[in-house]
PDB file of C-alpha atoms in Angstrom:
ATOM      1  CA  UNK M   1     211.418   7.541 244.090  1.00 44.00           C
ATOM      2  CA  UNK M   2     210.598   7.863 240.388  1.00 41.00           C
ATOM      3  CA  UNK M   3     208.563  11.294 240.862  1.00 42.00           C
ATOM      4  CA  UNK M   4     211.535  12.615 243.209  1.00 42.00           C
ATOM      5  CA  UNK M   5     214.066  11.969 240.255  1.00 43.00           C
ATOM      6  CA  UNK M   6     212.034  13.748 237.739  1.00 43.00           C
ATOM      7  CA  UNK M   7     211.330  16.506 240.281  1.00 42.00           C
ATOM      8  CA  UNK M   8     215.315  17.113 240.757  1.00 44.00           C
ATOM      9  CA  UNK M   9     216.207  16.399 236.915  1.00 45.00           C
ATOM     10  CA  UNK M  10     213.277  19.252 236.714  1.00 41.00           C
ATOM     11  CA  UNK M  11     214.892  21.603 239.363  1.00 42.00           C
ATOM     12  CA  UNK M  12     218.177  20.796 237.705  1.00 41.00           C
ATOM     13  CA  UNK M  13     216.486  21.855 233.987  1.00 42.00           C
ATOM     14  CA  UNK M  14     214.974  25.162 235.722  1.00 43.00           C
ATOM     15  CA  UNK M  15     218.455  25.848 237.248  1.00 43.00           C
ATOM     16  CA  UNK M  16     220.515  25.504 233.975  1.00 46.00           C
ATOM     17  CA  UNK M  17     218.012  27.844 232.353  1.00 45.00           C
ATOM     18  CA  UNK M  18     218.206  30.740 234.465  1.00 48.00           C
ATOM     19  CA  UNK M  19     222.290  30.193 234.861  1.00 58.00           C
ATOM     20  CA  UNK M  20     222.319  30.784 230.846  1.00 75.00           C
ATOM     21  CA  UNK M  21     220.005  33.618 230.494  1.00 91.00           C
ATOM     22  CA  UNK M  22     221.745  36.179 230.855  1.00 94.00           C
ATOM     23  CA  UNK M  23     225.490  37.030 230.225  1.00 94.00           C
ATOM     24  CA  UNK M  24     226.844  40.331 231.618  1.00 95.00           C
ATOM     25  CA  UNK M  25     230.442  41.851 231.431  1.00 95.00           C
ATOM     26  CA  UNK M  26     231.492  45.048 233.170  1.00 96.00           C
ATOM     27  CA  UNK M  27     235.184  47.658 232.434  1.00 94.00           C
ATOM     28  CA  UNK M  28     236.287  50.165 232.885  1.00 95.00           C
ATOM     29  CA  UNK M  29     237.396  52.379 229.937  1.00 95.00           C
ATOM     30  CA  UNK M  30     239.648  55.172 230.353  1.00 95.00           C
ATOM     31  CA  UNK M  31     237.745  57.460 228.145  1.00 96.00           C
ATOM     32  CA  UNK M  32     234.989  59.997 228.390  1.00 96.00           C
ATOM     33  CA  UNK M  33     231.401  58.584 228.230  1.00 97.00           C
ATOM     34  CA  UNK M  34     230.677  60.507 225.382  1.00 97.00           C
ATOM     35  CA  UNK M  35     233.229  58.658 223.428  1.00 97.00           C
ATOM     36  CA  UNK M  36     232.447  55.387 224.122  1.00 98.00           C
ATOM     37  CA  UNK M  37     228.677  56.237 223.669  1.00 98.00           C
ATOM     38  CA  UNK M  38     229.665  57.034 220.324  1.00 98.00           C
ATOM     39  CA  UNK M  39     231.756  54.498 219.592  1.00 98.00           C
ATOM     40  CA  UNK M  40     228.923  51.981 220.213  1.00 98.00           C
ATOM     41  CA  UNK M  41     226.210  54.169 218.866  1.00 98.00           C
ATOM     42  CA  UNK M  42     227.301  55.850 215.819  1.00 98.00           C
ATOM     43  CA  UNK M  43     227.175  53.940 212.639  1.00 98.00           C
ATOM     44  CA  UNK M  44     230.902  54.686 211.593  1.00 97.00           C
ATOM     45  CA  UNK M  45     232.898  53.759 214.638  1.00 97.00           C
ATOM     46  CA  UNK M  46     230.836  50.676 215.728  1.00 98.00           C
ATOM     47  CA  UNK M  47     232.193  49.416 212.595  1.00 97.00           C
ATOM     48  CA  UNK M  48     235.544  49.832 213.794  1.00 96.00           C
ATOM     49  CA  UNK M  49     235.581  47.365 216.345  1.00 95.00           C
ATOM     50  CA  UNK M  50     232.294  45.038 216.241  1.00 95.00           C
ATOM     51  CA  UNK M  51     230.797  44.479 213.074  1.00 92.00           C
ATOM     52  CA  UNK M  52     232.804  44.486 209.940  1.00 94.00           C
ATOM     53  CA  UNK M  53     230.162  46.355 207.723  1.00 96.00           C
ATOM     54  CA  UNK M  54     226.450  47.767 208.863  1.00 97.00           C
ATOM     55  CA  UNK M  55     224.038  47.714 206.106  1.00 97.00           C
ATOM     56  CA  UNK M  56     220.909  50.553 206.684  1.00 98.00           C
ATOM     57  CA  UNK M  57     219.593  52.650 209.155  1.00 98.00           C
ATOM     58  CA  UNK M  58     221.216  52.100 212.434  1.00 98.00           C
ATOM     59  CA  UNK M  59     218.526  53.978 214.800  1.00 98.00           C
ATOM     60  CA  UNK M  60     215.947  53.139 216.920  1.00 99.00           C
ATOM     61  CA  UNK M  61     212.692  51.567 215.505  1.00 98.00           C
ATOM     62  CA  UNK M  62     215.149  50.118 212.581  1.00 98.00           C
ATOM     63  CA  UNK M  63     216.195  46.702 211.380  1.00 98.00           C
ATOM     64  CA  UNK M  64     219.821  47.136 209.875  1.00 98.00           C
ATOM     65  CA  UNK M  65     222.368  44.233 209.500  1.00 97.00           C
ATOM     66  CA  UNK M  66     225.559  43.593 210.829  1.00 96.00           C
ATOM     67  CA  UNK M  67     228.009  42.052 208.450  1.00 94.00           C
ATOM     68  CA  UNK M  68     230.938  39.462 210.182  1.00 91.00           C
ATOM     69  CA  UNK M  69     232.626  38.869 207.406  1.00 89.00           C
ATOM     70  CA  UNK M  70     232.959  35.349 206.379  1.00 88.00           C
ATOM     71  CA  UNK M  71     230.968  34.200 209.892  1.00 85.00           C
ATOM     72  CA  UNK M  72     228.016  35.971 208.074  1.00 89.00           C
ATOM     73  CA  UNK M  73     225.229  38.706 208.673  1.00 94.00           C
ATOM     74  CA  UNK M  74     222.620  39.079 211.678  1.00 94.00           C
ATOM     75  CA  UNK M  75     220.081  41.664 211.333  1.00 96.00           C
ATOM     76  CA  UNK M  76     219.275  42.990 214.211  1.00 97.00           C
ATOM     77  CA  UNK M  77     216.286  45.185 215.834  1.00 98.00           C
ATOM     78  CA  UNK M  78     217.481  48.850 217.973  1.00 99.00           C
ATOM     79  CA  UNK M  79     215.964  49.014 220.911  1.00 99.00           C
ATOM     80  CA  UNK M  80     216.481  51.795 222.155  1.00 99.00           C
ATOM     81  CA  UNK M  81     219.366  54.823 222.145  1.00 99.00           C
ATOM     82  CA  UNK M  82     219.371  57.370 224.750  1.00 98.00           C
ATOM     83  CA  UNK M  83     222.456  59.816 224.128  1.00 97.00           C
ATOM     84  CA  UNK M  84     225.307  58.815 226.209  1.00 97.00           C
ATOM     85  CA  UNK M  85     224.614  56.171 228.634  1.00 97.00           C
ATOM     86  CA  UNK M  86     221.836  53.369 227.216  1.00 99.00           C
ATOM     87  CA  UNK M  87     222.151  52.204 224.060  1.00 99.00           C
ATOM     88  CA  UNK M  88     220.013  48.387 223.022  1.00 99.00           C
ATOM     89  CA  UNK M  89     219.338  46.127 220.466  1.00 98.00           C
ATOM     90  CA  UNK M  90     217.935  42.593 219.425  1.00 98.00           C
ATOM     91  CA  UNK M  91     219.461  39.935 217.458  1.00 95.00           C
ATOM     92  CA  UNK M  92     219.176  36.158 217.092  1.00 92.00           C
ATOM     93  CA  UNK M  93     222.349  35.453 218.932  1.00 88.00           C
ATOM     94  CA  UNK M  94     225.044  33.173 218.045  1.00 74.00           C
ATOM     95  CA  UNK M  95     225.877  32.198 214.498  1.00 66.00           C
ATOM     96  CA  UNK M  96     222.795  31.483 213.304  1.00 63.00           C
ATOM     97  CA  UNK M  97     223.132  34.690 211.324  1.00 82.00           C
ATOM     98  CA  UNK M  98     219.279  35.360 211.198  1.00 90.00           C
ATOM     99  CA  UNK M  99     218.142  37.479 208.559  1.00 94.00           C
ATOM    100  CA  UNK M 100     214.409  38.704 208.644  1.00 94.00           C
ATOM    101  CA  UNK M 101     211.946  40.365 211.473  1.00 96.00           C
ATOM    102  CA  UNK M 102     213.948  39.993 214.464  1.00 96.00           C
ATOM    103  CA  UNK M 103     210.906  40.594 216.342  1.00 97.00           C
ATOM    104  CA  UNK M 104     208.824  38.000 214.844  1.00 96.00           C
ATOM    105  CA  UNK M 105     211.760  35.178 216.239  1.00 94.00           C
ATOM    106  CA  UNK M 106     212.793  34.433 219.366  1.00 94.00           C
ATOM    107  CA  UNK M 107     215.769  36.619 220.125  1.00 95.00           C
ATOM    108  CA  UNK M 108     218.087  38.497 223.248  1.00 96.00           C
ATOM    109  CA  UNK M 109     218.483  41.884 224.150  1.00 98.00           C
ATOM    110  CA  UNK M 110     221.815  43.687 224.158  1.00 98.00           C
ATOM    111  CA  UNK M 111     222.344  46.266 226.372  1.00 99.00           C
ATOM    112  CA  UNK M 112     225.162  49.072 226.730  1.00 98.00           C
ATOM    113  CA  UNK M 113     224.776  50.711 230.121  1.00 98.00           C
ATOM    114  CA  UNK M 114     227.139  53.863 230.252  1.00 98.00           C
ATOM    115  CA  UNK M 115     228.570  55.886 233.527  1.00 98.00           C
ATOM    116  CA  UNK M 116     230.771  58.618 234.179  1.00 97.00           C
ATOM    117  CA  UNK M 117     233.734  57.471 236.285  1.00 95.00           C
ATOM    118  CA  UNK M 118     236.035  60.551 237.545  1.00 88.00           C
ATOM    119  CA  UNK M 119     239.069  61.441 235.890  1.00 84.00           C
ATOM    120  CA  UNK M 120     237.116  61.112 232.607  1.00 90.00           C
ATOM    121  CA  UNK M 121     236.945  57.870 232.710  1.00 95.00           C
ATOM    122  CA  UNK M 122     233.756  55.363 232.534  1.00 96.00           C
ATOM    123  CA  UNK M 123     232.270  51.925 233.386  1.00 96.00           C
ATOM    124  CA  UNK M 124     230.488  50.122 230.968  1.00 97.00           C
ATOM    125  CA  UNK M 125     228.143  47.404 231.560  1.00 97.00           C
ATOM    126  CA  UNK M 126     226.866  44.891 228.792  1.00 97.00           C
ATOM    127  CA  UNK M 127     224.134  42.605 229.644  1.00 97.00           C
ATOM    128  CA  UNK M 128     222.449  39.697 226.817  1.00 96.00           C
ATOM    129  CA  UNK M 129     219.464  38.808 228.145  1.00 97.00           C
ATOM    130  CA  UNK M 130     216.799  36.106 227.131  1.00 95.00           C
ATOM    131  CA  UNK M 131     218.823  33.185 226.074  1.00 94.00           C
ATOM    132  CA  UNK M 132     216.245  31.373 228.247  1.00 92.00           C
ATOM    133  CA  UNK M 133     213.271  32.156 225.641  1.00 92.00           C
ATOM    134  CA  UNK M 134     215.665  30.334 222.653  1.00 91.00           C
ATOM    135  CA  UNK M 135     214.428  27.363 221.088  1.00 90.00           C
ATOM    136  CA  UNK M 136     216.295  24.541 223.605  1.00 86.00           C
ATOM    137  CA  UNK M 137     218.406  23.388 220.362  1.00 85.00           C
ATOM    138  CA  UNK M 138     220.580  26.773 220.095  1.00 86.00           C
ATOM    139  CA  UNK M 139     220.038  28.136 224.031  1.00 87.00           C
ATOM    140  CA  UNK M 140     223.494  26.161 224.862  1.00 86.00           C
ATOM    141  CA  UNK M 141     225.589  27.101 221.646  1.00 88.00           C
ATOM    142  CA  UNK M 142     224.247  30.420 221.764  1.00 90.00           C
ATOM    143  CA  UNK M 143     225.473  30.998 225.158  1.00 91.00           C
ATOM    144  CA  UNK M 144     228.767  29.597 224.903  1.00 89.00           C
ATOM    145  CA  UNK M 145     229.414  31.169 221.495  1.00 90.00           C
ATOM    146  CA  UNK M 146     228.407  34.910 222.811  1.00 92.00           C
ATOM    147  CA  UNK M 147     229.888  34.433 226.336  1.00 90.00           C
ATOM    148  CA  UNK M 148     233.077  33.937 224.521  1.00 91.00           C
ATOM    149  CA  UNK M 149     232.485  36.435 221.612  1.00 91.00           C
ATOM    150  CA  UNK M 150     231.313  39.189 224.058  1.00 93.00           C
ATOM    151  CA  UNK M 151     234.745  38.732 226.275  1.00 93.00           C
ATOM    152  CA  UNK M 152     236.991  39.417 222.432  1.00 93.00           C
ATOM    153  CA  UNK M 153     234.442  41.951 221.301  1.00 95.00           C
ATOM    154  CA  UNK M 154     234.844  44.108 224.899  1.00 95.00           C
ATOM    155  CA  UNK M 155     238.497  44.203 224.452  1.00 94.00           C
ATOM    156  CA  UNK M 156     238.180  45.651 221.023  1.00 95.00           C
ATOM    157  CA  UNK M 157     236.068  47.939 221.906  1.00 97.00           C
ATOM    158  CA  UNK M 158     238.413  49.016 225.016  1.00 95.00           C
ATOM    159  CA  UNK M 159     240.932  49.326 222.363  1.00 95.00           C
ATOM    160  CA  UNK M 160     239.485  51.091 220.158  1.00 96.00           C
ATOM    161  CA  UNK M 161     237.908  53.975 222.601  1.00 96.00           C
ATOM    162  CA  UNK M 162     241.350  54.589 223.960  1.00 94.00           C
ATOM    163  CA  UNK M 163     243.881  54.795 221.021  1.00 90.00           C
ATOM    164  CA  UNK M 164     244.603  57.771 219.427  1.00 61.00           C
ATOM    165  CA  UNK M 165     242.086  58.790 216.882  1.00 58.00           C
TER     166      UNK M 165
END
C-alpha cells in the first residue's frame, strides 16, 4: 500500500510538472505581420509596450537587459530573430530579476510565432517553455507570476500594434 501511495504522489509530481511547463497564449491582431514583428523585435517599440527601458544590444547572440521599472531588471539571452514571423529569447522568469549569463542558469524560452491572417491581419502565438527545468522553489511562482503577466503584457502589445502611430 505504502509503495502504491508514493507511486501516485510520484505520478501526481510528474503530472504537475509537465501541466506548468509551458504557458502559451494565442490573438489575433488586426495589423500587418510586419508591424507586429517589429513591434516585438525592434529595440524602440518593444519598449513601448513590454519593458520600460532595454539596456544594450538587442540581437541575436546578445545578452541585453530589460528594465521593469520599480519590479526590477532581467537580462535576458536572444535566441533567435528571423524577420517577420519567429522572434526568441531566454530569461530567468518571474521576478527574480536575474542579472548575469542567462545561459549559465536555469532559464525558459520565449517564443513569438508570427502569421499572416487575410485582410492584413495576423495571429500571434507566444509560448514560455521550460518552467519544468526551474529549481522546484521558483517553478510554481514563476508560473503563476508569468501566466498572469503574459495575459496583461499581450493586451498591451495588441494595443499598441493597432493604435495610430
Amino acid at each position: 500500500m505504502l509503495v502504491s501511495m508514493l507511486h501516485w504522489r510520484l505520478a501526481i509530481a510528474a503530472l504537475e510538472t509537465v501541466m506548468h511547463n509551458t504557458i502559451q497564449r494565442e490573438l489575433t491582431i488586426n495589423a500587418p505581420q510586419s508591424r507586429v514583428y517589429a513591434a516585438i523585435a525592434d529595440p524602440d517599440q518593444v519598449v513601448r509596450w513590454f519593458p520600460e527601458t532595454l539596456e544594450g544590444c538587442y540581437a541575436v547572440g546578445e545578452q541585453p537587459v530589460f528594465g521593469f521599472g520599480e519590479h526590477g531588471r532581467s537580462q535576458i539571452f536572444v535566441a533567435a530573430a528571423r524577420p517577420d514571423d519567429y522572434f526568441a529569447y531566454r530569461w530567468v522568469p518571474g521576478a527574480n530579476h536575474f542579472l548575469g549569463d542567462v545561459l549559465s542558469v536555469p532559464n525558459t524560452l520565449v517564443e513569438f510565432h508570427i502569421v499572416p491572417l487575410d485582410a492584413g491581419s495576423c495571429r500571434v502565438t507566444l509560448t514560455e517553455s521550460g518552467f519544468a527545468d526551474l529549481p522546484a522553489e521558483m517553478l510554481a511562482l514563476a508560473y503563476t507570476q508569468n501566466s498572469k503577466g503574459w495575459d496583461f503584457m499581450l493586451e498591451r502589445l495588441l494595443i499598441f500594434c493597432t493604435q495610430a502611430r
